[in-house]
Short mmCIF file of C-alpha atoms in Angstrom, two decimals:
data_model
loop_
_atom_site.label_atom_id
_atom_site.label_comp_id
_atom_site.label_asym_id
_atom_site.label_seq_id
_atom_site.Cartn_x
_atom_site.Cartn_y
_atom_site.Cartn_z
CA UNK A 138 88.70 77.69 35.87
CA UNK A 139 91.64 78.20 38.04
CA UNK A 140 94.34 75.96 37.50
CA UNK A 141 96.24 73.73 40.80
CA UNK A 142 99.46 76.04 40.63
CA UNK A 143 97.00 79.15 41.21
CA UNK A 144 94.93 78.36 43.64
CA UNK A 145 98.49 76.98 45.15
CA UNK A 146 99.71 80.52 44.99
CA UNK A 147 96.70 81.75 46.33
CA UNK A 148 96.36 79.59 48.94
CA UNK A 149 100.45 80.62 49.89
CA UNK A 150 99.40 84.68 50.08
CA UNK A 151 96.10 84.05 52.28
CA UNK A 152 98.34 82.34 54.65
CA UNK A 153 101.18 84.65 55.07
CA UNK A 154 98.55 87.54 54.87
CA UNK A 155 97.11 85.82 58.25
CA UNK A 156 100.20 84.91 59.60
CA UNK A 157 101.24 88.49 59.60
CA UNK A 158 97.91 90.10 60.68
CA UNK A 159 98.33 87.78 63.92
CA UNK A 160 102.43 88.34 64.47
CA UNK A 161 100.95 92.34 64.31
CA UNK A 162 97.96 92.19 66.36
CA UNK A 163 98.82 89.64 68.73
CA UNK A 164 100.58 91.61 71.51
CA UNK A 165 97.79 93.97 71.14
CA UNK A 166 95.21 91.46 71.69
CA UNK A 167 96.73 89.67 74.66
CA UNK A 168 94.95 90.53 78.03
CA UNK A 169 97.46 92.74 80.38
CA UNK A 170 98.06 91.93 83.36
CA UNK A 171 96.09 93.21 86.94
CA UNK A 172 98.08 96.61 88.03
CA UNK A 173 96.67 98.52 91.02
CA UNK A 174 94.64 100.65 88.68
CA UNK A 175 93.15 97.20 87.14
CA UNK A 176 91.59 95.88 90.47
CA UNK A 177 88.42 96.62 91.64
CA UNK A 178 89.19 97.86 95.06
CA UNK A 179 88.12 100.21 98.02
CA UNK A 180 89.58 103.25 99.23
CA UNK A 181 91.47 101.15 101.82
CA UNK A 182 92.90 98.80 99.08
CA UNK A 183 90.71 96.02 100.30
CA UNK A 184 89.41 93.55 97.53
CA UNK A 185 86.20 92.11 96.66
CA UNK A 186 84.80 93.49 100.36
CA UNK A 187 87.03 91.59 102.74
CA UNK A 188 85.79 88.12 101.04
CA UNK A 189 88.08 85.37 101.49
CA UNK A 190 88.74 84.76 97.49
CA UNK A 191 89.91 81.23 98.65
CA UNK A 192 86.62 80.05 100.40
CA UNK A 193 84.81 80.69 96.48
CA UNK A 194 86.62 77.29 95.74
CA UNK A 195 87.01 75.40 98.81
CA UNK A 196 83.67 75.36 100.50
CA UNK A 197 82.41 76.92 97.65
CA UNK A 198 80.32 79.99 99.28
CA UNK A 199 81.18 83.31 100.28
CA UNK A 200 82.83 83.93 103.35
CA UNK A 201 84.10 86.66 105.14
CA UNK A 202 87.61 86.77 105.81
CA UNK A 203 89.54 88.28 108.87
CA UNK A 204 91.00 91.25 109.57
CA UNK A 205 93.94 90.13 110.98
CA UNK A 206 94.59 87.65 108.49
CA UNK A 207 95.58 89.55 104.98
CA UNK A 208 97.64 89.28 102.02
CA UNK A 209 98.61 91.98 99.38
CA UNK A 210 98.66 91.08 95.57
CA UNK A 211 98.87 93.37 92.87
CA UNK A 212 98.30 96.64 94.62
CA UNK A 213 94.36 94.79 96.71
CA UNK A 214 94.52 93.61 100.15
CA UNK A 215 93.13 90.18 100.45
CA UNK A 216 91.38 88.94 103.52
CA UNK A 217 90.99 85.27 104.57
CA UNK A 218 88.63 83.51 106.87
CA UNK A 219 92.10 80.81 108.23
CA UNK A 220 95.90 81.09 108.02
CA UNK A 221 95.51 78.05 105.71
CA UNK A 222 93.71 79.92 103.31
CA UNK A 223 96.07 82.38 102.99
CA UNK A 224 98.65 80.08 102.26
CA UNK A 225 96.82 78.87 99.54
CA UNK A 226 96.44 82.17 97.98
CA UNK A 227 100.25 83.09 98.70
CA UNK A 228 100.92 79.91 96.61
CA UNK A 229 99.29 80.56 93.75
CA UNK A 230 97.51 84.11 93.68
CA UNK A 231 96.64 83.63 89.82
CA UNK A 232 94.13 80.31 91.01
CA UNK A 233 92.16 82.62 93.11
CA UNK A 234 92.34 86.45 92.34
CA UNK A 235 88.63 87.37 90.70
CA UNK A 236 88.53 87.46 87.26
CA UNK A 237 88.55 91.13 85.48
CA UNK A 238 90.21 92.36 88.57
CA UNK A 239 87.02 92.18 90.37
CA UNK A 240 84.93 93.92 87.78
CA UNK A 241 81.70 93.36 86.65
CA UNK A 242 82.49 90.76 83.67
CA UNK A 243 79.00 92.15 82.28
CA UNK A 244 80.14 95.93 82.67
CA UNK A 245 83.54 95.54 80.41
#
């Protein structure tokens, strides 16, 4: 039988054992972020082919963006079907960049 000021003690080392393990391993677990060499891109830089990454959430379908209407995050040239779109994504390129860098989620 283990006695209150024991399992007290115990209790104490199995929580500063796991607060350690995740001050250590933290860092190493935290997801980096996108670099050039993290983005899923073709040889002309352009990201997930030409689609406007804004139109996934607004009309909610693929659609083809322009040529002459681009942005550049993170090393991948975006496209976007309207110059409001592209605001949008200048705003806040975290909200709409593809996950993974444009990766197959199922392939990492």
């Amino acid at each position: 039988m283990t006695t209150p000021r024991l399992s007290r003690r115990v209790f104490l080392a199995g929580s500063a054992a796991i607060a350690l393990s995740l001050a250590v391993a933290g860092p190493a677990l935290a997801q980096p972020a996108a670099t050039p060499a993290h983005v899923n891109v073709d040889k002309g830089k352009l990201a997930i082919k030409g689609y406007d990454p804004v139109a996934y959430f607004t009309p909610g379908k693929p659609t083809p963006g322009k040529a002459d209407i681009t942005a550049e995050h993170d090393g991948a040239v975006y496209r976007f079907a309207s110059e409001e779109n592209r605001k949008l994504f200048q705003a806040e390129p975290a909200k709409y960049v593809p996950q993974y860098g444009g990766f197959c989620a199922q392939a990492i």
